Short mmCIF file of N, CA and C in Angstrom, two decimals:
data_model
loop_
_atom_site.label_atom_id
_atom_site.label_comp_id
_atom_site.label_asym_id
_atom_site.label_seq_id
_atom_site.Cartn_x
_atom_site.Cartn_y
_atom_site.Cartn_z
N MET A 26 103.95 116.78 64.10
CA MET A 26 103.59 115.75 65.06
C MET A 26 104.51 114.54 64.86
N ASP A 27 104.95 113.96 65.97
CA ASP A 27 105.80 112.77 65.90
C ASP A 27 105.00 111.57 65.42
N ASP A 28 105.69 110.63 64.80
CA ASP A 28 105.01 109.49 64.18
C ASP A 28 104.57 108.42 65.16
N THR A 29 105.40 108.08 66.13
CA THR A 29 105.09 106.94 66.99
C THR A 29 104.55 107.38 68.34
N LEU A 30 103.82 106.50 68.97
CA LEU A 30 103.34 106.78 70.32
C LEU A 30 104.53 106.99 71.25
N TYR A 31 105.58 106.23 71.05
CA TYR A 31 106.81 106.38 71.84
C TYR A 31 107.27 107.84 71.81
N ASP A 32 107.35 108.43 70.62
CA ASP A 32 107.78 109.83 70.50
C ASP A 32 106.73 110.78 71.08
N GLN A 33 105.47 110.50 70.83
CA GLN A 33 104.39 111.38 71.28
C GLN A 33 104.36 111.53 72.80
N VAL A 34 104.68 110.46 73.52
CA VAL A 34 104.60 110.50 74.99
C VAL A 34 105.91 110.93 75.64
N GLY A 35 106.92 111.18 74.84
CA GLY A 35 108.18 111.68 75.40
C GLY A 35 109.27 110.65 75.54
N GLY A 36 109.08 109.48 74.97
CA GLY A 36 110.15 108.50 74.95
C GLY A 36 110.23 107.63 76.18
N GLN A 37 111.42 107.12 76.43
CA GLN A 37 111.65 106.11 77.45
C GLN A 37 111.25 106.56 78.85
N GLN A 38 111.41 107.84 79.16
CA GLN A 38 111.08 108.31 80.52
C GLN A 38 109.62 108.07 80.85
N PHE A 39 108.74 108.23 79.87
CA PHE A 39 107.32 107.95 80.10
C PHE A 39 107.12 106.48 80.48
N PHE A 40 107.75 105.59 79.72
CA PHE A 40 107.58 104.16 79.97
C PHE A 40 108.22 103.74 81.29
N GLU A 41 109.26 104.42 81.70
CA GLU A 41 109.84 104.15 83.02
C GLU A 41 108.85 104.51 84.12
N ARG A 42 108.16 105.63 83.98
CA ARG A 42 107.15 106.02 84.98
C ARG A 42 106.00 105.01 84.99
N LEU A 43 105.56 104.61 83.80
CA LEU A 43 104.48 103.63 83.70
C LEU A 43 104.87 102.31 84.37
N VAL A 44 106.06 101.83 84.08
CA VAL A 44 106.53 100.56 84.62
C VAL A 44 106.75 100.67 86.13
N ASP A 45 107.25 101.78 86.61
CA ASP A 45 107.39 101.97 88.06
C ASP A 45 106.03 101.85 88.74
N GLY A 46 105.01 102.45 88.16
CA GLY A 46 103.67 102.35 88.71
C GLY A 46 103.14 100.93 88.69
N PHE A 47 103.42 100.22 87.60
CA PHE A 47 102.99 98.83 87.49
C PHE A 47 103.65 97.99 88.58
N TYR A 48 104.95 98.12 88.75
CA TYR A 48 105.64 97.30 89.74
C TYR A 48 105.31 97.72 91.17
N ASP A 49 104.91 98.96 91.39
CA ASP A 49 104.40 99.35 92.71
C ASP A 49 103.17 98.50 93.03
N ALA A 50 102.31 98.31 92.02
CA ALA A 50 101.11 97.49 92.22
C ALA A 50 101.48 96.01 92.38
N VAL A 51 102.43 95.53 91.60
CA VAL A 51 102.86 94.14 91.69
C VAL A 51 103.37 93.82 93.09
N GLU A 52 104.14 94.75 93.64
CA GLU A 52 104.74 94.50 94.95
C GLU A 52 103.71 94.32 96.06
N THR A 53 102.51 94.82 95.87
CA THR A 53 101.49 94.69 96.92
C THR A 53 100.43 93.64 96.58
N ASP A 54 100.57 92.99 95.44
CA ASP A 54 99.59 91.98 95.03
C ASP A 54 100.15 90.59 95.33
N GLU A 55 99.51 89.87 96.24
CA GLU A 55 100.01 88.56 96.67
C GLU A 55 100.15 87.57 95.53
N LEU A 56 99.23 87.57 94.61
CA LEU A 56 99.27 86.62 93.49
C LEU A 56 100.38 86.98 92.51
N LEU A 57 100.41 88.23 92.08
CA LEU A 57 101.41 88.64 91.10
C LEU A 57 102.83 88.59 91.66
N ARG A 58 103.00 89.00 92.89
CA ARG A 58 104.35 89.11 93.45
C ARG A 58 105.10 87.78 93.41
N THR A 59 104.37 86.68 93.56
CA THR A 59 105.02 85.36 93.56
C THR A 59 105.57 84.98 92.18
N MET A 60 105.15 85.68 91.15
CA MET A 60 105.59 85.36 89.79
C MET A 60 106.87 86.09 89.39
N TYR A 61 107.34 86.94 90.26
CA TYR A 61 108.51 87.77 89.94
C TYR A 61 109.65 87.46 90.90
N PRO A 62 110.89 87.70 90.45
CA PRO A 62 112.03 87.48 91.34
C PRO A 62 112.02 88.50 92.48
N GLU A 63 112.77 88.18 93.53
CA GLU A 63 112.85 89.11 94.67
C GLU A 63 113.32 90.48 94.24
N ASP A 64 114.38 90.52 93.45
CA ASP A 64 114.90 91.78 92.93
C ASP A 64 114.22 92.06 91.59
N LEU A 65 113.48 93.15 91.54
CA LEU A 65 112.69 93.48 90.36
C LEU A 65 113.44 94.31 89.33
N THR A 66 114.69 94.60 89.56
CA THR A 66 115.45 95.49 88.68
C THR A 66 115.43 95.04 87.23
N ASP A 67 115.80 93.79 86.98
CA ASP A 67 115.84 93.30 85.60
C ASP A 67 114.44 93.21 85.00
N SER A 68 113.47 92.80 85.79
CA SER A 68 112.10 92.71 85.29
C SER A 68 111.60 94.08 84.84
N LYS A 69 111.87 95.09 85.64
CA LYS A 69 111.47 96.45 85.28
C LYS A 69 112.14 96.90 83.99
N ARG A 70 113.42 96.67 83.90
CA ARG A 70 114.17 97.09 82.72
C ARG A 70 113.66 96.38 81.47
N HIS A 71 113.42 95.10 81.57
CA HIS A 71 112.93 94.35 80.41
C HIS A 71 111.57 94.87 79.96
N LEU A 72 110.68 95.16 80.90
CA LEU A 72 109.37 95.65 80.53
C LEU A 72 109.47 97.04 79.90
N VAL A 73 110.30 97.90 80.46
CA VAL A 73 110.49 99.23 79.87
C VAL A 73 110.96 99.09 78.42
N LEU A 74 112.00 98.29 78.22
CA LEU A 74 112.56 98.14 76.88
C LEU A 74 111.55 97.52 75.92
N PHE A 75 110.78 96.54 76.40
CA PHE A 75 109.77 95.92 75.55
C PHE A 75 108.71 96.96 75.14
N LEU A 76 108.19 97.70 76.11
CA LEU A 76 107.16 98.68 75.80
C LEU A 76 107.68 99.78 74.88
N CYS A 77 108.90 100.23 75.12
CA CYS A 77 109.49 101.24 74.24
C CYS A 77 109.53 100.71 72.80
N GLN A 78 110.01 99.50 72.63
CA GLN A 78 110.10 98.92 71.30
C GLN A 78 108.72 98.72 70.69
N TYR A 79 107.79 98.19 71.46
CA TYR A 79 106.45 97.93 70.95
C TYR A 79 105.78 99.21 70.44
N TRP A 80 105.97 100.30 71.15
CA TRP A 80 105.30 101.55 70.81
C TRP A 80 106.14 102.44 69.89
N GLY A 81 107.17 101.86 69.26
CA GLY A 81 107.87 102.58 68.20
C GLY A 81 109.22 103.16 68.56
N GLY A 82 109.73 102.83 69.73
CA GLY A 82 111.04 103.32 70.14
C GLY A 82 112.16 102.40 69.69
N PRO A 83 113.33 102.57 70.26
CA PRO A 83 114.49 101.76 69.86
C PRO A 83 114.24 100.27 70.08
N ALA A 84 114.90 99.45 69.27
CA ALA A 84 114.75 97.99 69.33
C ALA A 84 115.77 97.38 70.28
N THR A 85 116.04 98.04 71.37
CA THR A 85 117.02 97.56 72.36
C THR A 85 116.58 96.22 72.94
N TYR A 86 115.30 96.08 73.21
CA TYR A 86 114.80 94.82 73.77
C TYR A 86 115.19 93.65 72.87
N GLN A 87 114.88 93.77 71.60
CA GLN A 87 115.17 92.67 70.68
C GLN A 87 116.67 92.47 70.52
N ALA A 88 117.45 93.52 70.52
CA ALA A 88 118.90 93.40 70.39
C ALA A 88 119.49 92.64 71.57
N GLU A 89 118.93 92.86 72.75
CA GLU A 89 119.46 92.23 73.96
C GLU A 89 118.85 90.87 74.26
N ARG A 90 117.56 90.69 73.95
CA ARG A 90 116.85 89.49 74.40
C ARG A 90 116.25 88.67 73.27
N GLY A 91 116.36 89.15 72.05
CA GLY A 91 115.77 88.44 70.93
C GLY A 91 114.30 88.78 70.77
N HIS A 92 113.63 88.03 69.92
CA HIS A 92 112.21 88.24 69.68
C HIS A 92 111.45 88.15 71.00
N PRO A 93 110.46 89.02 71.20
CA PRO A 93 109.74 89.01 72.49
C PRO A 93 109.13 87.66 72.87
N ARG A 94 108.54 86.93 71.95
CA ARG A 94 107.95 85.62 72.25
C ARG A 94 107.24 85.62 73.62
N LEU A 95 106.30 86.52 73.75
CA LEU A 95 105.67 86.72 75.06
C LEU A 95 105.05 85.46 75.64
N ARG A 96 104.30 84.72 74.84
CA ARG A 96 103.67 83.51 75.39
C ARG A 96 104.72 82.50 75.84
N MET A 97 105.78 82.35 75.06
CA MET A 97 106.84 81.41 75.43
C MET A 97 107.53 81.85 76.74
N ARG A 98 107.83 83.13 76.85
CA ARG A 98 108.53 83.64 78.03
C ARG A 98 107.68 83.50 79.30
N HIS A 99 106.38 83.45 79.12
CA HIS A 99 105.49 83.37 80.28
C HIS A 99 104.94 81.96 80.50
N ALA A 100 105.34 81.01 79.67
CA ALA A 100 104.77 79.66 79.71
C ALA A 100 105.02 78.95 81.03
N THR A 101 106.08 79.27 81.73
CA THR A 101 106.39 78.59 83.00
C THR A 101 105.52 79.06 84.16
N PHE A 102 104.76 80.11 83.94
CA PHE A 102 103.91 80.65 85.00
C PHE A 102 102.48 80.16 84.82
N HIS A 103 101.82 79.92 85.94
CA HIS A 103 100.41 79.52 85.96
C HIS A 103 99.59 80.79 85.81
N ILE A 104 99.16 81.07 84.57
CA ILE A 104 98.41 82.31 84.32
C ILE A 104 96.98 81.94 83.96
N ASP A 105 96.14 82.01 84.97
CA ASP A 105 94.72 81.74 84.78
C ASP A 105 93.97 83.07 84.73
N LYS A 106 92.66 83.01 84.71
CA LYS A 106 91.86 84.24 84.64
C LYS A 106 92.16 85.15 85.82
N LYS A 107 92.31 84.57 87.00
CA LYS A 107 92.57 85.38 88.19
C LYS A 107 93.92 86.13 88.06
N ALA A 108 94.94 85.45 87.58
CA ALA A 108 96.25 86.08 87.41
C ALA A 108 96.20 87.13 86.30
N SER A 109 95.53 86.80 85.21
CA SER A 109 95.38 87.75 84.11
C SER A 109 94.64 89.00 84.56
N ASP A 110 93.57 88.80 85.32
CA ASP A 110 92.81 89.94 85.84
C ASP A 110 93.65 90.78 86.80
N ALA A 111 94.44 90.13 87.64
CA ALA A 111 95.30 90.87 88.57
C ALA A 111 96.33 91.69 87.80
N TRP A 112 96.87 91.12 86.72
CA TRP A 112 97.86 91.84 85.91
C TRP A 112 97.24 93.07 85.27
N ILE A 113 96.05 92.91 84.69
CA ILE A 113 95.43 94.06 84.02
C ILE A 113 95.01 95.12 85.03
N ILE A 114 94.63 94.71 86.21
CA ILE A 114 94.31 95.69 87.26
C ILE A 114 95.57 96.48 87.63
N ALA A 115 96.69 95.80 87.79
CA ALA A 115 97.95 96.48 88.12
C ALA A 115 98.37 97.42 87.00
N MET A 116 98.25 96.97 85.75
CA MET A 116 98.66 97.81 84.63
C MET A 116 97.70 98.97 84.43
N THR A 117 96.41 98.74 84.64
CA THR A 117 95.44 99.82 84.52
C THR A 117 95.69 100.87 85.59
N SER A 118 96.03 100.44 86.78
CA SER A 118 96.38 101.36 87.85
C SER A 118 97.60 102.20 87.46
N ALA A 119 98.61 101.54 86.91
CA ALA A 119 99.82 102.25 86.48
C ALA A 119 99.49 103.24 85.37
N LEU A 120 98.66 102.82 84.43
CA LEU A 120 98.27 103.69 83.33
C LEU A 120 97.49 104.89 83.86
N GLY A 121 96.68 104.66 84.88
CA GLY A 121 95.97 105.77 85.52
C GLY A 121 96.93 106.78 86.14
N GLY A 122 98.07 106.28 86.62
CA GLY A 122 99.07 107.16 87.23
C GLY A 122 99.75 108.10 86.25
N VAL A 123 99.73 107.74 84.96
CA VAL A 123 100.34 108.60 83.94
C VAL A 123 99.27 109.16 83.00
N ARG A 124 98.01 108.98 83.37
CA ARG A 124 96.87 109.39 82.52
C ARG A 124 96.96 110.84 82.10
N SER A 125 97.39 111.71 82.98
CA SER A 125 97.44 113.14 82.68
C SER A 125 98.46 113.47 81.58
N GLU A 126 99.35 112.54 81.29
CA GLU A 126 100.37 112.75 80.26
C GLU A 126 99.90 112.28 78.88
N LEU A 127 98.73 111.69 78.82
CA LEU A 127 98.25 111.07 77.59
C LEU A 127 97.02 111.76 77.04
N GLU A 128 96.94 111.78 75.72
CA GLU A 128 95.70 112.18 75.05
C GLU A 128 94.73 111.02 75.20
N ARG A 129 93.47 111.28 75.05
CA ARG A 129 92.44 110.24 75.22
C ARG A 129 92.69 109.04 74.29
N ASP A 130 93.02 109.30 73.01
CA ASP A 130 93.22 108.20 72.07
C ASP A 130 94.46 107.40 72.42
N GLN A 131 95.50 108.03 72.95
CA GLN A 131 96.70 107.31 73.38
C GLN A 131 96.38 106.40 74.55
N TYR A 132 95.66 106.94 75.52
CA TYR A 132 95.26 106.15 76.69
C TYR A 132 94.42 104.94 76.25
N ASP A 133 93.44 105.20 75.39
CA ASP A 133 92.56 104.13 74.93
C ASP A 133 93.35 103.06 74.17
N GLU A 134 94.29 103.47 73.33
CA GLU A 134 95.10 102.52 72.56
C GLU A 134 95.96 101.65 73.49
N MET A 135 96.56 102.28 74.46
CA MET A 135 97.40 101.53 75.39
C MET A 135 96.56 100.58 76.24
N LEU A 136 95.44 101.06 76.74
CA LEU A 136 94.57 100.21 77.55
C LEU A 136 94.08 99.01 76.75
N ALA A 137 93.71 99.22 75.51
CA ALA A 137 93.24 98.12 74.66
C ALA A 137 94.37 97.10 74.45
N TYR A 138 95.59 97.58 74.22
CA TYR A 138 96.71 96.66 74.04
C TYR A 138 96.96 95.84 75.31
N PHE A 139 96.99 96.51 76.46
CA PHE A 139 97.27 95.80 77.71
C PHE A 139 96.17 94.79 78.02
N ASP A 140 94.93 95.14 77.75
CA ASP A 140 93.83 94.21 77.97
C ASP A 140 93.99 92.97 77.07
N MET A 141 94.30 93.19 75.80
CA MET A 141 94.52 92.08 74.87
C MET A 141 95.70 91.22 75.34
N ALA A 142 96.80 91.86 75.71
CA ALA A 142 98.00 91.13 76.12
C ALA A 142 97.73 90.29 77.36
N ALA A 143 97.01 90.85 78.32
CA ALA A 143 96.70 90.11 79.55
C ALA A 143 95.91 88.84 79.23
N HIS A 144 94.97 88.95 78.32
CA HIS A 144 94.17 87.78 77.97
C HIS A 144 94.96 86.78 77.13
N GLN A 145 95.85 87.26 76.28
CA GLN A 145 96.67 86.37 75.46
C GLN A 145 97.66 85.57 76.29
N MET A 146 98.06 86.05 77.43
CA MET A 146 99.05 85.36 78.26
C MET A 146 98.44 84.22 79.06
N ARG A 147 97.12 84.17 79.13
CA ARG A 147 96.48 83.08 79.88
C ARG A 147 96.87 81.74 79.29
N ASN A 148 97.27 80.83 80.15
CA ASN A 148 97.68 79.50 79.68
C ASN A 148 97.03 78.38 80.49
N VAL A 149 96.10 78.71 81.34
CA VAL A 149 95.37 77.73 82.13
C VAL A 149 93.89 78.02 81.99
#
């Protein structure tokens, strides 16, 4: 058995599918969409690299962008309960889209992390 969740789910391709699903939801959410640039290419790539690194994959994110400093990177955005809830709904939807690729404990671990992260980003 592979050691990291990154390896267990098949590596970067899994996280690319997850992030594509997340940004599909972002594109249709009026609140979230205003927080992202018109061209989502870099945003998608950054999220893929961050998630890969977080779940045990290559440290490409840190090599390219430095320490994640998630709260600092999101400090310029008005993230209240409504925005946090919208984010977790979008991510939960994306996670549901790849649910069949995950064992129950993997799904639960990822969902718990995303829920925690969404609440930690609140700054209003």
